[in-house]
Short mmCIF file of C-alpha atoms in Angstrom, two decimals:
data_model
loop_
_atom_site.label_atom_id
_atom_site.label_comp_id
_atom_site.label_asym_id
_atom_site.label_seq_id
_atom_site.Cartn_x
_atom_site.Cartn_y
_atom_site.Cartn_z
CA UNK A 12 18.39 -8.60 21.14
CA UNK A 13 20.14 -6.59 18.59
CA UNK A 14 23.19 -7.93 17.56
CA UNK A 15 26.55 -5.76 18.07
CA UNK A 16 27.90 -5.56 15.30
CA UNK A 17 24.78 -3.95 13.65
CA UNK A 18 24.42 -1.29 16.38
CA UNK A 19 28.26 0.18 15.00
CA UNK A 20 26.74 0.15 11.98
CA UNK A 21 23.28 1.86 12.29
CA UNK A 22 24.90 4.73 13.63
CA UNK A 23 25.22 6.68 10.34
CA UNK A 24 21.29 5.64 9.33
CA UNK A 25 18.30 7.45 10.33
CA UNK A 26 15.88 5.02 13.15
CA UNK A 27 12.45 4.66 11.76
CA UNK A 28 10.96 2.34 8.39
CA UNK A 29 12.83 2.36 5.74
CA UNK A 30 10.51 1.96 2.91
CA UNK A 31 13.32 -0.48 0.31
CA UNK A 32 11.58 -0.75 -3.65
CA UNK A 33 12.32 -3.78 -5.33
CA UNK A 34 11.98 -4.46 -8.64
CA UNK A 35 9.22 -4.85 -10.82
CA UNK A 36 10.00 -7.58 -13.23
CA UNK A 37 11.95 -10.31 -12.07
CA UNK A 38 13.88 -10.43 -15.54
CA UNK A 39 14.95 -6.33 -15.05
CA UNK A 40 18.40 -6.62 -16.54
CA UNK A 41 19.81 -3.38 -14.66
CA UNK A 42 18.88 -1.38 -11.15
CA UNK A 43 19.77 2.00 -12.23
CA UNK A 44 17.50 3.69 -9.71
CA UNK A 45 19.36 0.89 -7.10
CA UNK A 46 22.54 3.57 -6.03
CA UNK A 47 25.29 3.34 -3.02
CA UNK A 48 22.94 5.17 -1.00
CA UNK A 49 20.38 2.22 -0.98
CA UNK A 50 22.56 -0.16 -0.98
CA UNK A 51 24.36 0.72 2.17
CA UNK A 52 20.76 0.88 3.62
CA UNK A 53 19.96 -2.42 2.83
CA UNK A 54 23.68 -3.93 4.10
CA UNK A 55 23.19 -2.47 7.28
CA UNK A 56 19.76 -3.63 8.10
CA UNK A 57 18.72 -6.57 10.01
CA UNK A 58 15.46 -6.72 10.20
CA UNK A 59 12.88 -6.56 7.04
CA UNK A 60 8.81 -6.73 7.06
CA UNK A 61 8.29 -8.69 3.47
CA UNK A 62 4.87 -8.93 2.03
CA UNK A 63 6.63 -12.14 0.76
CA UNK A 64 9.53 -13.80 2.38
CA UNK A 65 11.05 -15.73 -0.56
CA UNK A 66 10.73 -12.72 -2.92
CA UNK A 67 12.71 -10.77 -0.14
CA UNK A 68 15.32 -13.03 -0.29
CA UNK A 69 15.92 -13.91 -3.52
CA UNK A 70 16.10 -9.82 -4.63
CA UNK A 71 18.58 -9.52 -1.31
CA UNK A 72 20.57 -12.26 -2.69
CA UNK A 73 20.00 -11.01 -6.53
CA UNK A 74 22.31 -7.93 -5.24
CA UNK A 75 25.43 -9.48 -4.50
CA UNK A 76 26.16 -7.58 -1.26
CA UNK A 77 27.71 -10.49 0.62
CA UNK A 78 24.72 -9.99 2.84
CA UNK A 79 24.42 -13.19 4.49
CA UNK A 80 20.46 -14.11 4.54
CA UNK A 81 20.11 -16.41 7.42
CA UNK A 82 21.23 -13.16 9.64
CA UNK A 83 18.43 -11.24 8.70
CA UNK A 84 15.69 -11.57 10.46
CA UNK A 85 12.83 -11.19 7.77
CA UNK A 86 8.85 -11.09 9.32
CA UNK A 87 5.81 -11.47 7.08
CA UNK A 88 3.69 -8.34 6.92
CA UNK A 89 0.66 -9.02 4.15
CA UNK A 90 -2.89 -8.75 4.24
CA UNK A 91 -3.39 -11.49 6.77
CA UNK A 92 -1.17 -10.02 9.33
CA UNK A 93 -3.36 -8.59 12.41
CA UNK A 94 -2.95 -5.63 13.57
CA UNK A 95 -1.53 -6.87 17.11
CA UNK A 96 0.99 -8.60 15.18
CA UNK A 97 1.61 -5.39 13.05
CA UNK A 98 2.00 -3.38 16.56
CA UNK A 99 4.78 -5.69 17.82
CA UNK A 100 6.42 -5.34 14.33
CA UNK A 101 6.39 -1.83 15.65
CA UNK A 102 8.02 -2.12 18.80
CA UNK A 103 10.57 -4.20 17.00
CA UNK A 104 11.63 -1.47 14.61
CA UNK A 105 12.43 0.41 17.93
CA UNK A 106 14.43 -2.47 19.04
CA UNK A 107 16.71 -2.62 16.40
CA UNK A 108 16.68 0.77 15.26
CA UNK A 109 15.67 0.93 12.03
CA UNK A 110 13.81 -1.89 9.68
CA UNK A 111 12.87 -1.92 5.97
CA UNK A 112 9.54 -2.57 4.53
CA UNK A 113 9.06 -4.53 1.17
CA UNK A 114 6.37 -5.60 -0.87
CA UNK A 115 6.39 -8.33 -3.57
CA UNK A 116 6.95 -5.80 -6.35
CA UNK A 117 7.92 -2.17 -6.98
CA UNK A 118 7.47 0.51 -4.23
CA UNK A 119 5.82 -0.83 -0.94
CA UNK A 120 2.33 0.69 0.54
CA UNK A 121 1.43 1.81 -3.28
CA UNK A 122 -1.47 -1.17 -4.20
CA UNK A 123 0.01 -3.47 -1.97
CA UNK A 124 -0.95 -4.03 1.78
CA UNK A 125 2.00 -2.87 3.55
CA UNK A 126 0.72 1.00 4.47
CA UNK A 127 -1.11 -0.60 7.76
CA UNK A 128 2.74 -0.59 9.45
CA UNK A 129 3.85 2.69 8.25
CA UNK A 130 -0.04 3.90 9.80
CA UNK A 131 1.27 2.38 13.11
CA UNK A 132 4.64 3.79 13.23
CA UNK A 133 3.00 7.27 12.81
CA UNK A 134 1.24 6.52 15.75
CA UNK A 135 3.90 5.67 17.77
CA UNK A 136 6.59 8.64 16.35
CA UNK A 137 8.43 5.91 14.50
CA UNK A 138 9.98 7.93 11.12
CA UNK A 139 9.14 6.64 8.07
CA UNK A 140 11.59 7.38 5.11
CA UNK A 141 9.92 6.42 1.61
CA UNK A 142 12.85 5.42 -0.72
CA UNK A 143 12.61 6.66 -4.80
CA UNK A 144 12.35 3.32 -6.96
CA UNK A 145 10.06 1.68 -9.24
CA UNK A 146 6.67 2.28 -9.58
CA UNK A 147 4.71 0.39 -12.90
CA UNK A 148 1.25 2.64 -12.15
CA UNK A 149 3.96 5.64 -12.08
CA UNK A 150 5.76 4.50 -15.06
CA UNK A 151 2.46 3.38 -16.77
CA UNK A 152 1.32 7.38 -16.19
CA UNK A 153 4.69 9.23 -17.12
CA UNK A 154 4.11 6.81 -20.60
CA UNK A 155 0.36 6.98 -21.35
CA UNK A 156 -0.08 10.27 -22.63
CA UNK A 157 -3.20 11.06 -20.41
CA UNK A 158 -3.49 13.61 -17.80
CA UNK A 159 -0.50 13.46 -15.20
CA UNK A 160 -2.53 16.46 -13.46
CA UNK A 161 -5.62 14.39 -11.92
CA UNK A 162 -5.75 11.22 -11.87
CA UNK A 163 -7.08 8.09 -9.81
CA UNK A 164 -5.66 4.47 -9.11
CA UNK A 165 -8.58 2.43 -8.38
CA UNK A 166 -7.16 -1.18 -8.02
CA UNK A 167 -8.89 -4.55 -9.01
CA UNK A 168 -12.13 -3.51 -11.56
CA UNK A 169 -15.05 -6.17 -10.56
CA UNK A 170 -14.71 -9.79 -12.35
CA UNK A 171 -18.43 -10.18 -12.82
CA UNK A 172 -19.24 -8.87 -16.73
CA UNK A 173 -22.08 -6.77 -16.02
CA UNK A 174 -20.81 -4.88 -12.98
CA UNK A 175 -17.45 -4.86 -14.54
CA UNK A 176 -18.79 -2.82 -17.48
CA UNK A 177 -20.95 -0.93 -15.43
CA UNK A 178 -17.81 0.13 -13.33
CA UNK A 179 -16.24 1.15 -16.38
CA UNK A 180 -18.80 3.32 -17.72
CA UNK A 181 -19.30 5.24 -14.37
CA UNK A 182 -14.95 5.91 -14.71
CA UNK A 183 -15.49 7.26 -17.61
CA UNK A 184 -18.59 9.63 -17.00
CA UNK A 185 -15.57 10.53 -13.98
CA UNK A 186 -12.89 10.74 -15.76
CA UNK A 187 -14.92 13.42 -18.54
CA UNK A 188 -16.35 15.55 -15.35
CA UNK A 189 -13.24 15.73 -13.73
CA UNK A 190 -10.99 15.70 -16.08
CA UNK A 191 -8.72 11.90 -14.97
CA UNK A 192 -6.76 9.63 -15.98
CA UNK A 193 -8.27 6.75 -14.45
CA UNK A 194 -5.52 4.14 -13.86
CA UNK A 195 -6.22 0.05 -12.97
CA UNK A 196 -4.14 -3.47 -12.37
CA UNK A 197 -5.84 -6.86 -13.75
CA UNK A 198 -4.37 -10.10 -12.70
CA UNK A 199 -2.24 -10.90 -15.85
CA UNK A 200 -4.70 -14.44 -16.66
CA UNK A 201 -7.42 -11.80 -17.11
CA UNK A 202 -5.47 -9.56 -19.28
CA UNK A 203 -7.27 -10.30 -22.12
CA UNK A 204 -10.71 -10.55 -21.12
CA UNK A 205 -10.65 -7.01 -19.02
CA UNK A 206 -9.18 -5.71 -22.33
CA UNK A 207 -12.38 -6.39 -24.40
CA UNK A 208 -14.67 -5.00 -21.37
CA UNK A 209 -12.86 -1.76 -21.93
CA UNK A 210 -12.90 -1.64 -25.97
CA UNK A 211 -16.89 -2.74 -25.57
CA UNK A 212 -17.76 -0.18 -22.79
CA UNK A 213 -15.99 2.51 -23.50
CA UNK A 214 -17.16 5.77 -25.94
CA UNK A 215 -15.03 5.58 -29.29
CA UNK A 216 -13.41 8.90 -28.14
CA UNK A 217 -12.06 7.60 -25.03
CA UNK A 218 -7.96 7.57 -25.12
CA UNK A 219 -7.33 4.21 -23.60
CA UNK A 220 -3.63 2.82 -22.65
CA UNK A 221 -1.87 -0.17 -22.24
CA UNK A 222 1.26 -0.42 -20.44
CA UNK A 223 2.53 -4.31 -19.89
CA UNK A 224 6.37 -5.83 -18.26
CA UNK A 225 7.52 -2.02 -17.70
CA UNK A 226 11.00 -2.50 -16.97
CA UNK A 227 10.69 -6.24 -17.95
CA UNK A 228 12.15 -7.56 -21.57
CA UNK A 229 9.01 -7.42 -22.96
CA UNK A 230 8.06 -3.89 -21.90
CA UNK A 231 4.82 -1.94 -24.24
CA UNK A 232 3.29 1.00 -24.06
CA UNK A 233 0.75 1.76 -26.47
CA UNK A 234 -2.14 4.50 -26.34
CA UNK A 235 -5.11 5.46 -28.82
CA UNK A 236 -8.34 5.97 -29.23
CA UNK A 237 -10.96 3.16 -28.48
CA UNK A 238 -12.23 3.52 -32.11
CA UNK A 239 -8.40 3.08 -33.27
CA UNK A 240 -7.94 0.40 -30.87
CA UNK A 241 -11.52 -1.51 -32.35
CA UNK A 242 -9.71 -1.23 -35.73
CA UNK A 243 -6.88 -2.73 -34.68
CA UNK A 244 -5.82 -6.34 -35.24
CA UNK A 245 -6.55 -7.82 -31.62
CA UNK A 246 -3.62 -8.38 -28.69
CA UNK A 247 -2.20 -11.61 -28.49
CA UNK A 248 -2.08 -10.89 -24.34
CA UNK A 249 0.54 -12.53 -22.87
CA UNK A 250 0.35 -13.79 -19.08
CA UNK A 251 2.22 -10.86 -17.75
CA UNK A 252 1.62 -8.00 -15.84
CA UNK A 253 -0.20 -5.17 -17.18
CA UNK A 254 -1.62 -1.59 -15.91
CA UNK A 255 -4.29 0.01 -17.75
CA UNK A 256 -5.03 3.89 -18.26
CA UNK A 257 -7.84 5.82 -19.63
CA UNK A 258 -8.95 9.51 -20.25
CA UNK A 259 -12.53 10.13 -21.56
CA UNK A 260 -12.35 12.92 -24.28
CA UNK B 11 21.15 18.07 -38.98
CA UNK B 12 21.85 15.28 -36.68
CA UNK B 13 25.46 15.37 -35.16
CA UNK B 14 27.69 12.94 -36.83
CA UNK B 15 29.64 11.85 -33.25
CA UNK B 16 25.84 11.67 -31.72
CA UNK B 17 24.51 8.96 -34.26
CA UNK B 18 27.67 6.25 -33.13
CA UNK B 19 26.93 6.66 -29.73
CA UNK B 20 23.06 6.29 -29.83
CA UNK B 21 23.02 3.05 -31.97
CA UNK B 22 22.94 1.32 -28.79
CA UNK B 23 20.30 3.15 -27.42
CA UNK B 24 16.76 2.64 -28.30
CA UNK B 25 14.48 5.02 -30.31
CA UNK B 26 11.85 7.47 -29.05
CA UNK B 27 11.07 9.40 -25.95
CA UNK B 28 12.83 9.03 -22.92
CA UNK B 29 11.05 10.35 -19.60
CA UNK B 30 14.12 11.53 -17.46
CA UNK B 31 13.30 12.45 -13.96
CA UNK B 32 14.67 15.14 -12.41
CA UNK B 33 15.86 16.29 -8.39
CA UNK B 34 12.51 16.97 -6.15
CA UNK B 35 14.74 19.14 -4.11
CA UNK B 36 17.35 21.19 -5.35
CA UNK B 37 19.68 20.37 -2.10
CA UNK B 38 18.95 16.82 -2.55
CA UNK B 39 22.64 15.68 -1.90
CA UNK B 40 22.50 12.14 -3.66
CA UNK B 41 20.81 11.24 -6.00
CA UNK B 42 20.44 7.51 -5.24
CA UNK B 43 18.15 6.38 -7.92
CA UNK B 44 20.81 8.31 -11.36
CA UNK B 45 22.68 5.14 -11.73
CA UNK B 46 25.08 4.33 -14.29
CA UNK B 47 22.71 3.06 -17.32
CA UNK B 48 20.28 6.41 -16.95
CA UNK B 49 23.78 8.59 -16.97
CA UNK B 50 24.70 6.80 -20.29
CA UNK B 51 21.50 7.98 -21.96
CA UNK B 52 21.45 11.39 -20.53
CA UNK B 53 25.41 11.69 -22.27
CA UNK B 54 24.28 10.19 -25.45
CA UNK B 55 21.08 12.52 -26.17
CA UNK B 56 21.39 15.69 -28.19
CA UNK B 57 17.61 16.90 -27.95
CA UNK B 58 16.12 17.92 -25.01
CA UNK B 59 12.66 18.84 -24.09
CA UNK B 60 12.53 20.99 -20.45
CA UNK B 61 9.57 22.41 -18.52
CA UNK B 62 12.04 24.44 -17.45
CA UNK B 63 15.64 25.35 -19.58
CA UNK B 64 17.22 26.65 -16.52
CA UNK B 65 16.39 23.65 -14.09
CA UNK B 66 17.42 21.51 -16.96
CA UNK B 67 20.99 23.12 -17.46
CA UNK B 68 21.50 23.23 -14.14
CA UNK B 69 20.35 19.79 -13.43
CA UNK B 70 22.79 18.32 -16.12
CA UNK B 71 25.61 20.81 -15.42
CA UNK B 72 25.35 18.97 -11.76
CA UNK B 73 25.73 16.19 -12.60
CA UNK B 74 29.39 16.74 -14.09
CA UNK B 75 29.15 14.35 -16.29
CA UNK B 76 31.09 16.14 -19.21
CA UNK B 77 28.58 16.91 -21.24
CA UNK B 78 28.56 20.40 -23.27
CA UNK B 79 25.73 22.03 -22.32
CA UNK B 80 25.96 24.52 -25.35
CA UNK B 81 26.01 21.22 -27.67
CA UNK B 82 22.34 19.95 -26.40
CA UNK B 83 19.08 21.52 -28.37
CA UNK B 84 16.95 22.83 -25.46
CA UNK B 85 13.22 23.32 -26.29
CA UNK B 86 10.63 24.39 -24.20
CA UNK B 87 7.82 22.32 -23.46
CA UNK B 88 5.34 24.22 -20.42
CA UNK B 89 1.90 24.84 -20.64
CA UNK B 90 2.06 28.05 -23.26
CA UNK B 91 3.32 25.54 -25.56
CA UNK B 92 1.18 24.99 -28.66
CA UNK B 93 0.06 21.75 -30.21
CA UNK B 94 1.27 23.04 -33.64
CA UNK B 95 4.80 23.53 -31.97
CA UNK B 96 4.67 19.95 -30.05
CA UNK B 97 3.83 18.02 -33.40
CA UNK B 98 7.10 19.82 -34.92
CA UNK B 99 8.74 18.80 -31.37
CA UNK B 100 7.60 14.98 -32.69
CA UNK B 101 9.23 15.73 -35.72
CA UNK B 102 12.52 16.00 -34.22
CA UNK B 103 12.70 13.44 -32.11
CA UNK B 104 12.56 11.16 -35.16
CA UNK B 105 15.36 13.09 -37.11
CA UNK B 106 17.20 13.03 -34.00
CA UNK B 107 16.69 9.43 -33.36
CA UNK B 108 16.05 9.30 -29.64
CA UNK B 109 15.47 12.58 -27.07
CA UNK B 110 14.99 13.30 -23.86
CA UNK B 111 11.66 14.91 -21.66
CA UNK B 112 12.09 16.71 -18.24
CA UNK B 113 9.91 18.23 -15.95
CA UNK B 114 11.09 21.15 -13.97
CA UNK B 115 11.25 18.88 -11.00
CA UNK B 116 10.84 14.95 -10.63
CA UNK B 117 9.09 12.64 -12.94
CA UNK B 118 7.94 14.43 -16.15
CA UNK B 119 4.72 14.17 -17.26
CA UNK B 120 2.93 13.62 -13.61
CA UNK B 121 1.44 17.17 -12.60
CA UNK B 122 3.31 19.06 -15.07
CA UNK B 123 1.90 19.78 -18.72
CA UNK B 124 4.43 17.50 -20.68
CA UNK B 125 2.02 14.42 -21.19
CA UNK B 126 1.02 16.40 -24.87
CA UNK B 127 3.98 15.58 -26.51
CA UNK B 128 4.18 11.59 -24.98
CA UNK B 129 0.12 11.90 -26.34
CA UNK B 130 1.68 12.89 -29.89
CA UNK B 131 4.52 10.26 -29.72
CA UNK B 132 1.84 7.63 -29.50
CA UNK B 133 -0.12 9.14 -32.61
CA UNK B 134 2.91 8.69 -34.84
CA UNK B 135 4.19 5.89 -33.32
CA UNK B 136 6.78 6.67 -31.40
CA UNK B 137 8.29 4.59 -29.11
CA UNK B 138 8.08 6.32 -25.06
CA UNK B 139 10.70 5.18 -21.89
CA UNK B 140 9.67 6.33 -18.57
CA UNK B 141 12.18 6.21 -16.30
CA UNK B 142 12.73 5.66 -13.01
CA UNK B 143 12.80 8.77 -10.31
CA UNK B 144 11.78 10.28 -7.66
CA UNK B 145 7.51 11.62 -7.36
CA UNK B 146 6.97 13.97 -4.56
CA UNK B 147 2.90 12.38 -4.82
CA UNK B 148 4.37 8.73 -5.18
CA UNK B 149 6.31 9.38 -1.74
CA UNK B 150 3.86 10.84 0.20
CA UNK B 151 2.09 8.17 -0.49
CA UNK B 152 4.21 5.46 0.66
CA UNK B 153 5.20 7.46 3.80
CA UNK B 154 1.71 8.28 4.45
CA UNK B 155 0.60 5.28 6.38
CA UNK B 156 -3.37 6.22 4.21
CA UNK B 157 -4.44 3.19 1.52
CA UNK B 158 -2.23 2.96 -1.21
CA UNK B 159 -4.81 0.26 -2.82
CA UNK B 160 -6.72 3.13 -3.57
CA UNK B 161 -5.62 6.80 -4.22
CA UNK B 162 -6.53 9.90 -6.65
CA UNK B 163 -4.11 13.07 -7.35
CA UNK B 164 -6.49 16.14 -7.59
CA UNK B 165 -3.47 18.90 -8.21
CA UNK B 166 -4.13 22.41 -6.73
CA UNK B 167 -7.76 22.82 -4.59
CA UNK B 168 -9.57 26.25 -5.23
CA UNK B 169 -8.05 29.19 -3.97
CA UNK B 170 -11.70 30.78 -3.37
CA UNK B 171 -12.30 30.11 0.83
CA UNK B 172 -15.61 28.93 0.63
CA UNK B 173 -15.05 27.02 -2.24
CA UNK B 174 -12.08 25.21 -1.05
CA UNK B 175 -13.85 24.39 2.52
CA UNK B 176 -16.64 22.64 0.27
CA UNK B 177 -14.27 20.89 -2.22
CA UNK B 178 -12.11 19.44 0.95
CA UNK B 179 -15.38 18.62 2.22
CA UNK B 180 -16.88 16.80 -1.04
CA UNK B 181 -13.46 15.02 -1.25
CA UNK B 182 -14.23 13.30 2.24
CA UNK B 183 -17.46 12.29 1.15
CA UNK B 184 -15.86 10.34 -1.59
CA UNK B 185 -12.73 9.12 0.38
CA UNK B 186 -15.12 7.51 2.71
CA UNK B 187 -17.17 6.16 0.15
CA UNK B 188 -15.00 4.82 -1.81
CA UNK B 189 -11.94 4.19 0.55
CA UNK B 190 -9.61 6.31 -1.21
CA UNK B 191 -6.51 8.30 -0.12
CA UNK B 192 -7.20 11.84 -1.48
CA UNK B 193 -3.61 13.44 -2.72
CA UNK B 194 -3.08 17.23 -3.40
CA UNK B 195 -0.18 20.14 -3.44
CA UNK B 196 -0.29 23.93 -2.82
CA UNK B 197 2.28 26.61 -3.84
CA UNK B 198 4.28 27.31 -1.15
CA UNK B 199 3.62 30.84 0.38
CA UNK B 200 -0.03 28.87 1.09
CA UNK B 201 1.05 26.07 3.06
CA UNK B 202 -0.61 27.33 6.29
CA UNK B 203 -3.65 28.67 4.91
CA UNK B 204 -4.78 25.29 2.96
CA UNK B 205 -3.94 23.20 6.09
CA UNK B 206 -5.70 25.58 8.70
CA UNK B 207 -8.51 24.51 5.97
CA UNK B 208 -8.25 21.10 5.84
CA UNK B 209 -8.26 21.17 10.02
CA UNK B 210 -11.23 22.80 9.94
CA UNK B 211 -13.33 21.37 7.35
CA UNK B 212 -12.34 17.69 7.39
CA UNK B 213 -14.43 14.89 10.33
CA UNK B 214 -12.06 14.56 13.87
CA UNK B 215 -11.45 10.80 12.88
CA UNK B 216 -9.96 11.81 9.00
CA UNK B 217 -6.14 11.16 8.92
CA UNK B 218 -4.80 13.37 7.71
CA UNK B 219 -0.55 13.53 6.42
CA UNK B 220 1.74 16.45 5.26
CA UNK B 221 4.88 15.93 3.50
CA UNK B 222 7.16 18.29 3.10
CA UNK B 223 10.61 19.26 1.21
CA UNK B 224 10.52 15.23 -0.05
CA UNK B 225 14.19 13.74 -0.41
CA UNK B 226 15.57 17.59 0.76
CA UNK B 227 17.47 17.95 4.08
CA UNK B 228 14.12 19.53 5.76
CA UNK B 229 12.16 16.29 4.98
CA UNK B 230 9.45 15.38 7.44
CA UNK B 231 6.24 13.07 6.67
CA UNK B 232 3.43 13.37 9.66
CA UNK B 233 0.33 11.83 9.83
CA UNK B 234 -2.53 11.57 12.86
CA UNK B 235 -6.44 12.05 13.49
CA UNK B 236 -7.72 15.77 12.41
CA UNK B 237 -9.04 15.62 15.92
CA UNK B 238 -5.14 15.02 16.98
CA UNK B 239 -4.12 17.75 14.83
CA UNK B 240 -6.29 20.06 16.39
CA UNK B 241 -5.15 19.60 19.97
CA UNK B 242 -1.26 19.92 18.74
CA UNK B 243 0.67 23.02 18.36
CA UNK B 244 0.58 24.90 15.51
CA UNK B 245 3.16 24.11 12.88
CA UNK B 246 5.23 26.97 11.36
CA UNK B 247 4.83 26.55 7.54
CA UNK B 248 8.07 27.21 5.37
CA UNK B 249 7.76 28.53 1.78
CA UNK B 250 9.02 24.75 0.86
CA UNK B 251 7.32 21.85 -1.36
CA UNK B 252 4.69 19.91 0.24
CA UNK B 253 1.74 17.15 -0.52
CA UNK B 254 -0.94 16.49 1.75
CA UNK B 255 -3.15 13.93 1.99
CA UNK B 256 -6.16 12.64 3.79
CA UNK B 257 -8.14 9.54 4.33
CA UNK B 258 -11.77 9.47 5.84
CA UNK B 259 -12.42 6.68 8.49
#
């Protein structure tokens, strides 16, 4: 099953998951944190679990390795992939020796689906081997200001107004008690309209970030109070995307 | 007070704070994710702020990238380090045009004290770049195989025995209630004392991961059932760098 000229190759690599970042913006200009290390990786793999295919590919081909894409063989590993399907994606990865894991954006298994394979290869005493690359909740930490020493990522907030707000309140009483940054994602459409949840909900003494394209063209970072930020002329939110950060006082 | 040769060379860099990782490991031998464009920015900076001076000198002498170590203004930024003194800190960084923040290992700013001076930077309005690098919590993650949809970094857990056995406990209360992956370090020399309490205190069907000595040559992510853990052989804890983590089923 595994072709020849790949097994010559492997020998140098680890066996296991390698876990490949990609980047976050599809308009990042540079790949500094993309070395000869990585790339090697990633020239002598043949076989890649992609949340999505077509972003796989294009980033592969992005590279200019002279990788040639049809030889890869690239399986679809997203929240609709089963866990018997995941399990054979194991058995695979021991097949060919090693594999690499990506998601759509950034580092995969960090808010992305992709952790259910990694969970399986632990099972079975596959390695796993995490590679260091982009991260935008990461990034959107290091450059908020708030607490790097507790904090939580908690994902999508609700999209219903009342429970949305309600959610946001609770954080807050959370983030006081405990002392965290509390750190979300909005699909970028809602940008604007999860914005003016926080600046209504929140306590005018509540440091509240904004963190939007990191790595991208149009990359901002901007943190303040929620009084400063009601002061403020309002955000012309663009359609891109965005993390969002805050520490109650 | 700015260095005449300094101010050609940073024209093409942008203003502010730049958040420059560091090694995890100080036997990492590559450093994959340093390319070219980060190396440029670390030769053209003048002003340094370090957790650590040491780890910083040493870090840059390592890199042997030509650059005069006794040239570079070194301040200290660590947790002894007084608002008063990071607002002058802010002050610098504008006559200086651009400077640089490191932790004394990884990504500044993320469990380490240095977020202050970013949180002063956005009060006078200057600009912050995090940059891409390795996080010892970030990889753990990813290698952990435990929901990375949904994850809080708690730092250290109490050193009191009773105290800690309670807080574990509490934690997997609120990992199961909320589906989180719960995400904490130890200092070294108590490795096997905080893990004997984790096996212990934490349900038979938690999983639960340690990662130790992340991107070092004694790297090794495990994770399996506390019930698993329990029947396996005990592990002999170096004095090295770990994260553990846990998710209740």
């Amino acid at each position: 099953m595994l072709p020849l000229d790949n097994q010559a190759k492997v020998k140098s690599l680890k066996s296991g998951l390698y876990l490949f970042p990609v980047t976050l913006s599809d308009n990042s200009m540079e790949l500094p944190w993309l070395g000869s290390e990585y790339r090697e990786i990633l020239k002598s793999s043949k076989l890649i679990f992609a949340e999505n295919e077509r972003t796989a590919r294009r980033f592969i081909s992005s590279l200019k390795l002279g990788i040639i894409i049809d030889d890869l063989r690239i399986e679809k590993l997203n929240k609709d992939t089963g866990i018997l399907e995941v399990n054979n994606y194991a058995k695979l990865i021991k097949e060919y020796g090693h594999a690499l894991m990506m998601s759509e954006s950034g580092c995969p298994a960090v808010a992305d689906p992709g952790s259910v394979l990694v969970d399986v290869c632990h099972k079975l005493g596959i390695e796993v081997h995490p590679l260091i690359g982009p991260s935008s909740i990461l990034l959107a930490l290091m450059g908020s200001g708030l607490s790097g020493q507790s904090f939580a990522f908690h994902g999508y907030l609700p999209v219903d107004k009342n429970e949305c707000g309600r959610k946001i309140r609770q954080l807050e009483i959370e983030s006081a008690r405990e002392g965290r940054t509390q750190i979300f994602i909005e699909t970028p459409y809602r940008n604007g309209s999860i914005w003016n949840q926080l600046i209504e909900n929140l306590s005018p003494g509540t440091r509240l970030c904004m963190a939007v394209d990191l790595t991208g063209p149009m990359q901002e970072i901007k943190q303040s109070t929620v009084a400063k930020w009601r002061e403020s002329a309002e955000i012309k939110w663009e359609k891109i995307p965005a993390i969002f950060l805050f520490m109650a006082s």
